[in-house]
């Protein structure tokens, strides 16, 4: 039981490039979330999903897209990378919506230059 | 005003001492409250929920004061391994975030030998 896994661990992007951050969970959780964490700031919700085929915007969705074709996978897409997207990205999952026990992946550190 | 506000610290604590810190939240209708722990360059993990009557988990005590809109965390007999950032998490911290978790920026605790 690996929990929540994320790839890659670290990536450097040039401005305007695109990439997909991968997230997979093996706990059969319905709910999945993408957060970003900037220095001195709390985690901000980017997108979330309540089940396969259903996604919704969080607090800071601009510049990102998501899809949820399976229960296990919830990839985050950056289409045109900007320096403001330099951050640490965490994927999380929970069995119920807003459940306090969200299980987080180890994070992806992204640097946009 | 931030929805969830914490003193960033760091709180430098001698091993064996007690440390306590608070978190304030702005929405009086917030639903529930938690403390998460985040080690350096790691993902957040749930430490404990915060109940209206206060609750203990070993050396950790959490309190909720709804009238003054703050929660607190007290760590007794601090261990070196308690060094971490403690994230205050509020469910429903804003009027449009029902069911979602809002994370504070964290309070850093450094326990010294």
PDB file of C-alpha atoms in Angstrom, chain A residues 35 37 40-43 45 48 90 98-102 104-106 109, chain B residues 34 36 38 41-44 46 49 87 91 99-105:
ATOM      1  CA  UNK A  35      -2.553  22.136  -3.489  1.00  0.00           C
ATOM      2  CA  UNK A  37       2.492  25.694  -1.084  1.00  0.00           C
ATOM      3  CA  UNK A  40       5.196  31.822   4.197  1.00  0.00           C
ATOM      4  CA  UNK A  41       1.775  30.920   2.839  1.00  0.00           C
ATOM      5  CA  UNK A  42      -0.692  28.204   3.679  1.00  0.00           C
ATOM      6  CA  UNK A  43      -1.523  25.481   1.222  1.00  0.00           C
ATOM      7  CA  UNK A  45      -6.357  24.471  -3.169  1.00  0.00           C
ATOM      8  CA  UNK A  48     -10.286  18.929  -6.513  1.00  0.00           C
ATOM      9  CA  UNK A  90       1.012  18.478  -3.137  1.00  0.00           C
ATOM     10  CA  UNK A  98     -13.517  17.793   3.516  1.00  0.00           C
ATOM     11  CA  UNK A  99     -12.469  14.930   5.738  1.00  0.00           C
ATOM     12  CA  UNK A 100      -9.838  16.006   8.188  1.00  0.00           C
ATOM     13  CA  UNK A 101      -7.596  13.103   7.371  1.00  0.00           C
ATOM     14  CA  UNK A 102      -6.297  14.009   3.984  1.00  0.00           C
ATOM     15  CA  UNK A 104      -0.711  13.785   1.108  1.00  0.00           C
ATOM     16  CA  UNK A 105       1.828  12.732  -1.450  1.00  0.00           C
ATOM     17  CA  UNK A 106       5.496  13.683  -0.999  1.00  0.00           C
ATOM     18  CA  UNK A 109       9.042  20.972  -6.379  1.00  0.00           C
TER      19      UNK A 109
ATOM     20  CA  UNK B  34      -7.270  20.373  13.161  1.00  0.00           C
ATOM     21  CA  UNK B  36      -1.293  19.062  10.993  1.00  0.00           C
ATOM     22  CA  UNK B  38       4.870  19.214   8.469  1.00  0.00           C
ATOM     23  CA  UNK B  41      10.591  19.424   2.904  1.00  0.00           C
ATOM     24  CA  UNK B  42       7.967  16.779   3.621  1.00  0.00           C
ATOM     25  CA  UNK B  43       4.228  16.490   3.219  1.00  0.00           C
ATOM     26  CA  UNK B  44       1.722  17.564   5.910  1.00  0.00           C
ATOM     27  CA  UNK B  46      -2.677  15.024  10.508  1.00  0.00           C
ATOM     28  CA  UNK B  49      -8.408  17.084  15.645  1.00  0.00           C
ATOM     29  CA  UNK B  87      -0.223  23.846  10.470  1.00  0.00           C
ATOM     30  CA  UNK B  91     -12.827  23.360   7.748  1.00  0.00           C
ATOM     31  CA  UNK B  99     -16.457  21.260   3.395  1.00  0.00           C
ATOM     32  CA  UNK B 100     -13.004  22.356   2.287  1.00  0.00           C
ATOM     33  CA  UNK B 101      -9.926  22.657   4.430  1.00  0.00           C
ATOM     34  CA  UNK B 102      -8.123  26.010   4.807  1.00  0.00           C
ATOM     35  CA  UNK B 103      -4.503  25.771   5.897  1.00  0.00           C
ATOM     36  CA  UNK B 104      -2.621  28.324   7.920  1.00  0.00           C
ATOM     37  CA  UNK B 105       0.961  29.151   6.945  1.00  0.00           C
TER      38      UNK B 105
END
